[in-house]
PDB file of C-alpha atoms in Angstrom:
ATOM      1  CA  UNK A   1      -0.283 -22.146 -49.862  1.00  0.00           C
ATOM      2  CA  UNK A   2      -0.546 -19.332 -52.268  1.00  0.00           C
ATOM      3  CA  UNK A   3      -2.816 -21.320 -54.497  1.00  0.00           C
ATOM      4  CA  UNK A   4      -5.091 -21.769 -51.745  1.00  0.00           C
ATOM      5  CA  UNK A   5      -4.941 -18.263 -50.464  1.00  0.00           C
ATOM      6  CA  UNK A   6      -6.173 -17.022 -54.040  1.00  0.00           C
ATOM      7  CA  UNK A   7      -9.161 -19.850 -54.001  1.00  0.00           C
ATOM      8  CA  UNK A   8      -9.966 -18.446 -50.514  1.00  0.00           C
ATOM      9  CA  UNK A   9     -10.619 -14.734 -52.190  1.00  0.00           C
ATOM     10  CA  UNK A  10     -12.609 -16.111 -54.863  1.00  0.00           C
ATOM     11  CA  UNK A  11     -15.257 -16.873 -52.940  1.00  0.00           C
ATOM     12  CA  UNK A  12     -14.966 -13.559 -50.962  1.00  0.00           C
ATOM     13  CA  UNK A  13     -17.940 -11.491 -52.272  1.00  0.00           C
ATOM     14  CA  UNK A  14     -17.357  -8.526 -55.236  1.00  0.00           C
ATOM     15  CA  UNK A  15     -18.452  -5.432 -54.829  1.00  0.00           C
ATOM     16  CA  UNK A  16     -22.052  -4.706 -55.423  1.00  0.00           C
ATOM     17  CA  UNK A  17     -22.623  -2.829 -58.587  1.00  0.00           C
ATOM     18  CA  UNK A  18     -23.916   0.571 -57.418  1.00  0.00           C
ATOM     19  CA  UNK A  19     -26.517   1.841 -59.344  1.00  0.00           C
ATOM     20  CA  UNK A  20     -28.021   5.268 -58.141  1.00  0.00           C
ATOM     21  CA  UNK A  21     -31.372   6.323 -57.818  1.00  0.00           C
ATOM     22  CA  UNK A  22     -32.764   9.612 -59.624  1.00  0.00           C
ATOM     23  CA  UNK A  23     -36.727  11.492 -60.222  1.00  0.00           C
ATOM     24  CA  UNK A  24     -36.996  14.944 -61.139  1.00  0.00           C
ATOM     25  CA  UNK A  25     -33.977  17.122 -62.145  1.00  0.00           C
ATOM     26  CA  UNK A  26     -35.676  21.013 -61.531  1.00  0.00           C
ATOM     27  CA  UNK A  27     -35.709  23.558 -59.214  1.00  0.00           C
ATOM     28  CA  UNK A  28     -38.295  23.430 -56.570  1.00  0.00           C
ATOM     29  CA  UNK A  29     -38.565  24.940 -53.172  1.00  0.00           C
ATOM     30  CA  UNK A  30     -41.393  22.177 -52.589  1.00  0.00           C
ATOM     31  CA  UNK A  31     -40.254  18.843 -52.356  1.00  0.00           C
ATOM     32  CA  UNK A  32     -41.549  16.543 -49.251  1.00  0.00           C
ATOM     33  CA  UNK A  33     -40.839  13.401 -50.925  1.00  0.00           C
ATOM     34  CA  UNK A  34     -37.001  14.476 -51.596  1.00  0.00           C
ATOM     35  CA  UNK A  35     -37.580  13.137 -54.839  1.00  0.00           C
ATOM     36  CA  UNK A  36     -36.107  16.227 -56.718  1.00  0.00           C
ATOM     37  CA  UNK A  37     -32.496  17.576 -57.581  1.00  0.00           C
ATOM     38  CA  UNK A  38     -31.561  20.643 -58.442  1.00  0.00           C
ATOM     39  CA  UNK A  39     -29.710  20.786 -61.683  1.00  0.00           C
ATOM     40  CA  UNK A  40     -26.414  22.820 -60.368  1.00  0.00           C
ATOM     41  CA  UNK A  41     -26.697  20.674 -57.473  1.00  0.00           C
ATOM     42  CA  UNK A  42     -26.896  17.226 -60.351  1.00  0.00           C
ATOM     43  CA  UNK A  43     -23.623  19.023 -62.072  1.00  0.00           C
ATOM     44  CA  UNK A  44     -21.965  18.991 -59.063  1.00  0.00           C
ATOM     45  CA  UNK A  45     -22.720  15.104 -58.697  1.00  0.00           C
ATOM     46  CA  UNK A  46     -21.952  14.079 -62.551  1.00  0.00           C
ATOM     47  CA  UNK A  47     -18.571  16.279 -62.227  1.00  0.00           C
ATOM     48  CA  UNK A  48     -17.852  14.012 -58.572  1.00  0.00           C
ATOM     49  CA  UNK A  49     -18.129  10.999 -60.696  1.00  0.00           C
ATOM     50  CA  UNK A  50     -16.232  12.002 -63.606  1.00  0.00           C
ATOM     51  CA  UNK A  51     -13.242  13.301 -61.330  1.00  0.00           C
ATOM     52  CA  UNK A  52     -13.117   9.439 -59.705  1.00  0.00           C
ATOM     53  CA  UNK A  53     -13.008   8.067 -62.832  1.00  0.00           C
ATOM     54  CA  UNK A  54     -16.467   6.634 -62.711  1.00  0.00           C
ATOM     55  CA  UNK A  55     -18.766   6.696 -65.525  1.00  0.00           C
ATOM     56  CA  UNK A  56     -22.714   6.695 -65.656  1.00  0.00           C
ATOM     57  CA  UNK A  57     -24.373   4.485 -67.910  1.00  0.00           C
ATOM     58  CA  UNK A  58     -27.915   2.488 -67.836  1.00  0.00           C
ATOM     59  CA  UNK A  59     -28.530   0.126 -66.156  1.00  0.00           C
ATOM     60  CA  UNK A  60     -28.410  -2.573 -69.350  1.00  0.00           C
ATOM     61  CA  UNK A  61     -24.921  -1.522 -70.112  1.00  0.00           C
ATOM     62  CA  UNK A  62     -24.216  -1.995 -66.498  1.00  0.00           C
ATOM     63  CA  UNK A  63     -25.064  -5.362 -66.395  1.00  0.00           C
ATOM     64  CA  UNK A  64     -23.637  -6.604 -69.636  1.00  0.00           C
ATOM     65  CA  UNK A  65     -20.014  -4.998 -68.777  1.00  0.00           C
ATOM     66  CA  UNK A  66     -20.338  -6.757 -65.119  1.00  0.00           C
ATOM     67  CA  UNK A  67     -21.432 -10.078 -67.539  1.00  0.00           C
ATOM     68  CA  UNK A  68     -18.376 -10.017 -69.225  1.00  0.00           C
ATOM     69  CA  UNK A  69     -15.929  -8.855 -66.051  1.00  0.00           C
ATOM     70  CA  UNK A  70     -15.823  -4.862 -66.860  1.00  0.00           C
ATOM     71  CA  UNK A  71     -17.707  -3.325 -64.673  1.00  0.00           C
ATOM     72  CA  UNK A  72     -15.228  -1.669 -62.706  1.00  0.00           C
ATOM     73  CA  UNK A  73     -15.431   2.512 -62.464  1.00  0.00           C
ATOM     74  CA  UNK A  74     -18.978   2.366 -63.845  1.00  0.00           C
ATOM     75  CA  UNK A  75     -22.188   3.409 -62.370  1.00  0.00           C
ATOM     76  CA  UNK A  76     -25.892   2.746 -62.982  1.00  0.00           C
ATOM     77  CA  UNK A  77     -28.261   5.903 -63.111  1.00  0.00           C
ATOM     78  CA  UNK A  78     -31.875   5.917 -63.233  1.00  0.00           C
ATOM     79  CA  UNK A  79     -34.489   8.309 -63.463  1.00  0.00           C
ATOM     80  CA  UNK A  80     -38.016   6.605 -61.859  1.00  0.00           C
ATOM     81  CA  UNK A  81     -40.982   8.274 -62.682  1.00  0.00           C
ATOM     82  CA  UNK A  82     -40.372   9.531 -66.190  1.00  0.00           C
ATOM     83  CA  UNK A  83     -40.468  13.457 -65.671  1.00  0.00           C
ATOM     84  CA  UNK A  84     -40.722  15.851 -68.511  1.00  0.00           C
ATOM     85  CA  UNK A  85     -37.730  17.879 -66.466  1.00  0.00           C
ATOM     86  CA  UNK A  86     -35.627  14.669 -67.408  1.00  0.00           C
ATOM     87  CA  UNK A  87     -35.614  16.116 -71.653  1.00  0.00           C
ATOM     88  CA  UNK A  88     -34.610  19.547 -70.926  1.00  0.00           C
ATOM     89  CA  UNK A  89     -32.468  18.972 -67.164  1.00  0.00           C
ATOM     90  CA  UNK A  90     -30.920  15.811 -66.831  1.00  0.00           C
ATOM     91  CA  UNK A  91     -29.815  15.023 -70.773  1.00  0.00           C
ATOM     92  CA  UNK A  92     -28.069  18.032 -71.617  1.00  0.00           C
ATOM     93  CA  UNK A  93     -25.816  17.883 -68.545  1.00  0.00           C
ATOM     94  CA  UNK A  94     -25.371  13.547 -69.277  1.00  0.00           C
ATOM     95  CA  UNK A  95     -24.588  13.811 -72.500  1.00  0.00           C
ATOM     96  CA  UNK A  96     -21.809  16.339 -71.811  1.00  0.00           C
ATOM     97  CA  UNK A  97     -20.028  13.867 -69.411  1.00  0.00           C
ATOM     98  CA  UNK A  98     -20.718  10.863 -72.230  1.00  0.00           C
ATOM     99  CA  UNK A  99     -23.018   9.378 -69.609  1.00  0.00           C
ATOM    100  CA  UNK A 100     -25.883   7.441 -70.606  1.00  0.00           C
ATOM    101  CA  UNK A 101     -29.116   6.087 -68.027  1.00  0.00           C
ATOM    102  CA  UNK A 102     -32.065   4.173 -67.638  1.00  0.00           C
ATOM    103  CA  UNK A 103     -35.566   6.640 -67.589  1.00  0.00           C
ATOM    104  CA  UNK A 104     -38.335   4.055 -66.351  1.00  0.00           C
ATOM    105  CA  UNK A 105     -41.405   5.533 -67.201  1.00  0.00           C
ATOM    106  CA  UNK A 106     -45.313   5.172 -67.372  1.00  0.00           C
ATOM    107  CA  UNK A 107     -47.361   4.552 -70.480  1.00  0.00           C
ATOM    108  CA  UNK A 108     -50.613   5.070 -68.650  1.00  0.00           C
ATOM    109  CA  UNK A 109     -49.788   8.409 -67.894  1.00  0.00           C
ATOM    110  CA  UNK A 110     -48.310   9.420 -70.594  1.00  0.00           C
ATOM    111  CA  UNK A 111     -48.173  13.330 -70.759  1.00  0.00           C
ATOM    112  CA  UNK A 112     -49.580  13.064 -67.457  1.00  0.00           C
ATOM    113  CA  UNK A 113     -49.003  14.525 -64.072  1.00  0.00           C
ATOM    114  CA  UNK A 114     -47.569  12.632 -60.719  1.00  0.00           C
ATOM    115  CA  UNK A 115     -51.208  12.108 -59.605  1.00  0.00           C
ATOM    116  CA  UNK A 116     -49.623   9.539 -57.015  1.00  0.00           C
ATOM    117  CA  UNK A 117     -48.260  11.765 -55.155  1.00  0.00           C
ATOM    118  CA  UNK A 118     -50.604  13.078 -52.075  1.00  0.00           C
ATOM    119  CA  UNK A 119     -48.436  15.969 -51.546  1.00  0.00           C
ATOM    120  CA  UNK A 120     -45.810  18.652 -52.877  1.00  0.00           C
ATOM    121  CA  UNK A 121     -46.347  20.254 -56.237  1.00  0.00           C
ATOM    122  CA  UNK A 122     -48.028  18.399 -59.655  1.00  0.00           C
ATOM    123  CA  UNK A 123     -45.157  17.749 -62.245  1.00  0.00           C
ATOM    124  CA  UNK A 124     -45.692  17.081 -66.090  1.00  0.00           C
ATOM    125  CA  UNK A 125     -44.534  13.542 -66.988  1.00  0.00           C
ATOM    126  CA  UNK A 126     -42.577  12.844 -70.584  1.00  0.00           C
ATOM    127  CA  UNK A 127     -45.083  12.667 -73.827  1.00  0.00           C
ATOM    128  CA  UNK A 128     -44.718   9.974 -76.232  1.00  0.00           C
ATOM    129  CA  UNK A 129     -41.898  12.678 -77.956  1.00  0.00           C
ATOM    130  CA  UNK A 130     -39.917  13.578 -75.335  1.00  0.00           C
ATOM    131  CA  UNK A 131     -39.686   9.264 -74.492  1.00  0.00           C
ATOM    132  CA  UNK A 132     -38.507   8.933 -77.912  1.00  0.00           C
ATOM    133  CA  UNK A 133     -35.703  12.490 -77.699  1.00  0.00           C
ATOM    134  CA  UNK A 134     -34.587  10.392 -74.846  1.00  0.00           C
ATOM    135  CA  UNK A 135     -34.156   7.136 -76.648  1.00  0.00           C
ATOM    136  CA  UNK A 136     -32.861   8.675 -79.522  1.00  0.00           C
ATOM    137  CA  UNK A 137     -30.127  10.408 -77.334  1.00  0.00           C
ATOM    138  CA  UNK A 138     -28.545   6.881 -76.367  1.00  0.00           C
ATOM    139  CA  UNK A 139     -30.672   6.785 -73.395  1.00  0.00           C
ATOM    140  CA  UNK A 140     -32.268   3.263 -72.077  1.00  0.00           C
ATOM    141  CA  UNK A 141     -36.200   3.409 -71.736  1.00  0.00           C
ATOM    142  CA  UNK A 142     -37.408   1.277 -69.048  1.00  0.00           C
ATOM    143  CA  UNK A 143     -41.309   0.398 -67.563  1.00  0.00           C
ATOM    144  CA  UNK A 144     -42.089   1.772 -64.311  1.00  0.00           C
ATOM    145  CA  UNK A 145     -45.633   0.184 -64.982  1.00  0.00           C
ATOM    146  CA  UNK A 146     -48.810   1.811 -66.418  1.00  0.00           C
ATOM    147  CA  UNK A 147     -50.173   3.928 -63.530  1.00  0.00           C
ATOM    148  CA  UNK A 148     -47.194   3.766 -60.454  1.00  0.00           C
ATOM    149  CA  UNK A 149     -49.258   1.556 -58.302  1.00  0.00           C
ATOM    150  CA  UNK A 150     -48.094  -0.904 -55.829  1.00  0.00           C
ATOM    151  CA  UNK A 151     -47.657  -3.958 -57.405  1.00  0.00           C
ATOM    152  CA  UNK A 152     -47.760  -6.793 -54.377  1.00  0.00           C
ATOM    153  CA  UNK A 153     -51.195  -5.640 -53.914  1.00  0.00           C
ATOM    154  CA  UNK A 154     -52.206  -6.015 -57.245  1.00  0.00           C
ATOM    155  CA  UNK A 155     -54.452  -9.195 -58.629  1.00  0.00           C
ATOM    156  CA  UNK A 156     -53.200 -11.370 -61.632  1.00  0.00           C
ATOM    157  CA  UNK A 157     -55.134  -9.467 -64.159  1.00  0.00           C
ATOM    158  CA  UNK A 158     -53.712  -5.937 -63.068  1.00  0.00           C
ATOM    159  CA  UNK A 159     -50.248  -7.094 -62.523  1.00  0.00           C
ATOM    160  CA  UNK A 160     -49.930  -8.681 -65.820  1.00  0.00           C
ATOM    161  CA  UNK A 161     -50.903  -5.528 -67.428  1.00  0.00           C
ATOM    162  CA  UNK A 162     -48.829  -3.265 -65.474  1.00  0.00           C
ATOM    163  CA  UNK A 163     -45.496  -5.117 -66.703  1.00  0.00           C
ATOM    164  CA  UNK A 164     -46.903  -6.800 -70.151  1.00  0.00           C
ATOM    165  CA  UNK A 165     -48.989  -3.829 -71.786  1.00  0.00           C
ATOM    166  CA  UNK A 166     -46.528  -1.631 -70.520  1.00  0.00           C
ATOM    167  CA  UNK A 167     -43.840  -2.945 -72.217  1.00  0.00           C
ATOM    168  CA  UNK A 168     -45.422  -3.645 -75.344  1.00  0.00           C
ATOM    169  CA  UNK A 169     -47.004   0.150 -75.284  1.00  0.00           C
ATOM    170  CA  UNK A 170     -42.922   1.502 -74.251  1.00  0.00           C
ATOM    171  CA  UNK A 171     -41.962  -0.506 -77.072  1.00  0.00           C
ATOM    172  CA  UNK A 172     -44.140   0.972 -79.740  1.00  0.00           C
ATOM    173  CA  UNK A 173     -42.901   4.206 -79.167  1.00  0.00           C
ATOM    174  CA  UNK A 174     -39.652   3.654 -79.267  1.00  0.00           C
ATOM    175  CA  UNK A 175     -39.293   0.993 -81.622  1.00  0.00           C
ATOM    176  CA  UNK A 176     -36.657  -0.811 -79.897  1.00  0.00           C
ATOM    177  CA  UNK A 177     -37.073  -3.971 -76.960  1.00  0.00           C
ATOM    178  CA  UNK A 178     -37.796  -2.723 -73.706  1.00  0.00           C
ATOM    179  CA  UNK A 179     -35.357  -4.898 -71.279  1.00  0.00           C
ATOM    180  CA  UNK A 180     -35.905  -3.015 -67.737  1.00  0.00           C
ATOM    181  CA  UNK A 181     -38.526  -2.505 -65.381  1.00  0.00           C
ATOM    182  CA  UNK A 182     -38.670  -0.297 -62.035  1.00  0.00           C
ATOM    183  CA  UNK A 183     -41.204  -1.724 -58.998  1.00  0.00           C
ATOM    184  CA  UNK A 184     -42.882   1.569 -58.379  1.00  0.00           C
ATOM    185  CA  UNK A 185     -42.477   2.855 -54.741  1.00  0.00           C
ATOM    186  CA  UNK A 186     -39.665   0.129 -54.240  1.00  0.00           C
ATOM    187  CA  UNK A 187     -42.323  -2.670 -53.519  1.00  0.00           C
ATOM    188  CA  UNK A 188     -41.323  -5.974 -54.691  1.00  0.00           C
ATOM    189  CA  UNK A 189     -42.125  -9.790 -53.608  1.00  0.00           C
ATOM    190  CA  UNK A 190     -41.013 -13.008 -55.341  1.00  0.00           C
ATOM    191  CA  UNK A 191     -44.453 -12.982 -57.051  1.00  0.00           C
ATOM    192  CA  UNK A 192     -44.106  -9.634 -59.152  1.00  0.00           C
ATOM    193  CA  UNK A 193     -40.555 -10.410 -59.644  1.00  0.00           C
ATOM    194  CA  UNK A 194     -41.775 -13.578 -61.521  1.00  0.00           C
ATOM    195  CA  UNK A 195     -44.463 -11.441 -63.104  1.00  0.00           C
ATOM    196  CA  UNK A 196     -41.697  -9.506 -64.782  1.00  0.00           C
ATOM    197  CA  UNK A 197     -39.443 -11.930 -65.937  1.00  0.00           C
ATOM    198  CA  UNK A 198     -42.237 -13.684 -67.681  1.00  0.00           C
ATOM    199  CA  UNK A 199     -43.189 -10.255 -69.430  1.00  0.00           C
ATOM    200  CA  UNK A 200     -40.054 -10.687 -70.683  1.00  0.00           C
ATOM    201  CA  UNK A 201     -37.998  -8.419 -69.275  1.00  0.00           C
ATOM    202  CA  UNK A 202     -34.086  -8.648 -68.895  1.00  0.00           C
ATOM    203  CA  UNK A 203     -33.505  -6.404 -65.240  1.00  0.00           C
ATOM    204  CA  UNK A 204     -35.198  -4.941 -62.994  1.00  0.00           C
ATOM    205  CA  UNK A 205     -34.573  -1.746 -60.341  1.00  0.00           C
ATOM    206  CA  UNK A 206     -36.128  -1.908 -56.774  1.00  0.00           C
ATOM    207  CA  UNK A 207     -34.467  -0.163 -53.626  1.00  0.00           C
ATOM    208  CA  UNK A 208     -34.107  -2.454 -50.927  1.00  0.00           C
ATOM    209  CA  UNK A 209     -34.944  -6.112 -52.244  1.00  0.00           C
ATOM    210  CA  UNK A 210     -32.829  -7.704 -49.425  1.00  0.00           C
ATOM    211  CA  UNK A 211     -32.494 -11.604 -49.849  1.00  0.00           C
ATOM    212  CA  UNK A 212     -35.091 -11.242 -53.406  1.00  0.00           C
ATOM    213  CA  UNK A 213     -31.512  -9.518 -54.909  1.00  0.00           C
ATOM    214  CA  UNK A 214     -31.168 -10.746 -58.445  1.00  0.00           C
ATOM    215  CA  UNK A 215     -30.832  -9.489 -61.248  1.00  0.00           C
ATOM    216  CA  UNK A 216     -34.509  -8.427 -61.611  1.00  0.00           C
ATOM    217  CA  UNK A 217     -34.404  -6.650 -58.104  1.00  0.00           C
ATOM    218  CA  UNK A 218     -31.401  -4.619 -57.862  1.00  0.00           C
ATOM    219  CA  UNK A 219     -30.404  -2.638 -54.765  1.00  0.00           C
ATOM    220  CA  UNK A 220     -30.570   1.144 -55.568  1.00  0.00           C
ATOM    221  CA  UNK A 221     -29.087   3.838 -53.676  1.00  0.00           C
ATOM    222  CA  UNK A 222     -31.440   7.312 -53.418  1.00  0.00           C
ATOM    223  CA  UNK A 223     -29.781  10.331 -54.161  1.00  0.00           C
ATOM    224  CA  UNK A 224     -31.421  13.915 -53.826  1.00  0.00           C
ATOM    225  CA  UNK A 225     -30.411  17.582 -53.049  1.00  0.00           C
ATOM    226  CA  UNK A 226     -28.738  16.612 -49.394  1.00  0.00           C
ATOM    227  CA  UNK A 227     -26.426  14.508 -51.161  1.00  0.00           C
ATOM    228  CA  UNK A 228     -23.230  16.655 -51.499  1.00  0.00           C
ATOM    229  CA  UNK A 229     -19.990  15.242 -52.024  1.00  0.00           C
ATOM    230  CA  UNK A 230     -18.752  14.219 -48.843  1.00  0.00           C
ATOM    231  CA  UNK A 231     -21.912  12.539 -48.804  1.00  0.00           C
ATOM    232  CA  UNK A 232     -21.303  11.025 -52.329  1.00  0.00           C
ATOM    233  CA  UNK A 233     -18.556   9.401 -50.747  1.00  0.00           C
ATOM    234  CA  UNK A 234     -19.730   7.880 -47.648  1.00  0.00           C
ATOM    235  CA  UNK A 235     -22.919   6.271 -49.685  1.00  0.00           C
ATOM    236  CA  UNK A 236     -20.131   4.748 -52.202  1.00  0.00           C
ATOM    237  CA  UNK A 237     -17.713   3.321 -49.135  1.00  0.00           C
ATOM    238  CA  UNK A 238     -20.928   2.140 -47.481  1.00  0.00           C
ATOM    239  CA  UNK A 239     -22.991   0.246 -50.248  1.00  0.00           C
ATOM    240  CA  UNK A 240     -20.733  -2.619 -50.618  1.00  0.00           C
ATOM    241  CA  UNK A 241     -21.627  -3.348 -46.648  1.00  0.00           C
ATOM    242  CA  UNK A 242     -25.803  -2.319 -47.131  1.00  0.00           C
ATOM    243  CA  UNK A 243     -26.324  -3.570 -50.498  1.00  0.00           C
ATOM    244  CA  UNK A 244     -24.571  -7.522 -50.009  1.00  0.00           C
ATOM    245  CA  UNK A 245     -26.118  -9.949 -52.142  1.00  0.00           C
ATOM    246  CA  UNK A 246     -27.153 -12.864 -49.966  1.00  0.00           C
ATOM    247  CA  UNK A 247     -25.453 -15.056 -51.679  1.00  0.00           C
ATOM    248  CA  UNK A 248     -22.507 -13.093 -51.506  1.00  0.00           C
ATOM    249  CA  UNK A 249     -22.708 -13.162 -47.616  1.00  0.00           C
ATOM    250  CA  UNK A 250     -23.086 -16.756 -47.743  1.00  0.00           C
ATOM    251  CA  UNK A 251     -20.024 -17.173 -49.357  1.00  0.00           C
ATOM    252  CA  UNK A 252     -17.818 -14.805 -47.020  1.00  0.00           C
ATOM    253  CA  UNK A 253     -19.340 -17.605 -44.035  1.00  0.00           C
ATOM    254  CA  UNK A 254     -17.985 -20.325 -46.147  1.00  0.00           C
ATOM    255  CA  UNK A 255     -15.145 -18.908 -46.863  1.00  0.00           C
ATOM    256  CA  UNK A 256     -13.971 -17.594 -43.605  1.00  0.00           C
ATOM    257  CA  UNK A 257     -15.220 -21.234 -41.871  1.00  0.00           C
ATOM    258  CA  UNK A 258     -13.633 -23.727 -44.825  1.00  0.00           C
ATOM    259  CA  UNK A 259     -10.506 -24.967 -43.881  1.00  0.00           C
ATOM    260  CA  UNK A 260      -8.104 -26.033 -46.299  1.00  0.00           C
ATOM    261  CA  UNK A 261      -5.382 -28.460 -45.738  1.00  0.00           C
ATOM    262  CA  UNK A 262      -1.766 -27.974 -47.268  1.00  0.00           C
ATOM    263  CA  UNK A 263       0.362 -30.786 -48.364  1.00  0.00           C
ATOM    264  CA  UNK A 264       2.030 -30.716 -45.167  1.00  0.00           C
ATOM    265  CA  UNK A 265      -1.126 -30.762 -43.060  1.00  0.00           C
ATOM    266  CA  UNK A 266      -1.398 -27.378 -41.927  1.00  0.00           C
ATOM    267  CA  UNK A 267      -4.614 -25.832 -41.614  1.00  0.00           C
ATOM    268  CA  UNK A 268      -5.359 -22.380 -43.771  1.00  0.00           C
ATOM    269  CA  UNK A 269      -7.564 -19.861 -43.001  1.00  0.00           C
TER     270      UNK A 269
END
């Protein structure tokens, strides 16, 4: 019966991989979007994951350590939007807990400004330098698209240059393949997601992809000033129950419904 007991878990659903969601790194008093941390407040959150035993790292190196069955204790980290705060905020604190992340950013804006944004104050996006200090400094450079425009709504000829110039103008600056992408405000549908696989990308980040989860729309979890660490703590108990790959649910059915016979005709549950 044992035998069948462990065949029973193996269908029972992993863990999601958790992968946490990141902007700005600066001190602001204006922020309506909640799309900025503090950087004594980030400490805080890098020094909660280092005393679990958890380790950030991009979101490639996430994915090839779950490939190969070690991706226990790590954690994705991503920085949307590609601020200039990232250079001089974020990397200094990462790179003194030997963490590593994925900055998705936007080659059409470029030196830029967050023009998207209707409200809350105008922040200066990464120039084509501080991408490549960030690259050089072990960090993964991602697209987040040309312009951060909603790409669902957009027609063939936009969407193909939002993920294919993008990636080939990420990937002259840097030198190096470009493997992720980031759906800019979250929004995703099966047709973008097959937009960005043909690009030729490897992963991509959204939010809340429900049943489009793969492996080029990963769940992401938002994290911002509020997020203390008792709050740390319930996001990281609660993913595995918000973030279920629909397969994985599908399996937990079949495996809590399958009954398995023993030799001596017993049922197991």
């Amino acid at each position: 019966m044992a035998p069948r007991a462990a065949a029973i878990r193996r269908l029972l659903p992993k863990p999601p991989l958790w992968v946490a969601m990141y902007h700005s790194i600066a001190d602001t008093p204006d922020d309506p979007y909640r799309v900025t941390v503090s950087p004594v407040r980030f400490a805080r959150q890098l020094h909660w994951l280092n005393d679990r035993g958890l380790r950030g790292v991009s979101v490639g190196e996430l994915l090839t350590a779950a490939a190969a069955g070690r991706a226990r204790g790590l954690v994705g980290l991503t920085f949307d939007d590609g601020y200039a705060d990232f250079v001089d905020a974020a990397l200094p604190l990462l790179r003194r807990h030997d963490f590593t992340a994925t900055v998705y950013v936007l080659p059409g804006r470029i030196g830029g400004v967050n023009g998207w944004d209707g409200e809350g104050p105008r922040k200066p996006l990464l120039t084509e330098y501080g991408i490549r200090r960030a690259a050089e400094a072990g960090m993964e450079i991602g697209s987040h698209g040309l312009r951060h425009v909603s790409l669902p709504a957009a027609d063939d000829a936009a969407l193909a240059e939002e993920t294919r110039r993008s990636r080939a103008l990420l990937q002259e600056i840097t030198g190096t393949p470009v493997d992720g992408f980031c759906y800019p405000y979250g929004h995703v549908d099966a047709r973008t997601i097959r937009a960005v696989r043909a690009a030729g990308y490897r992963h991509a980040c959204a939010i809340d992809p429900g049943r489009l989860t793969s492996a080029h729309a990963l769940p992401r979890v938002h994290i911002d000033e509020r997020d203390t660490s008792w709050r740390l703590t319930a996001k990281r108990v609660l993913h595995p129950l918000r973030r279920r790959h629909p397969a994985d649910l599908h399996r937990t059915r079949t495996a809590r419904s399958a009954q398995v016979t023993s030799p001596a005709g017993a049922d197991v549950r």
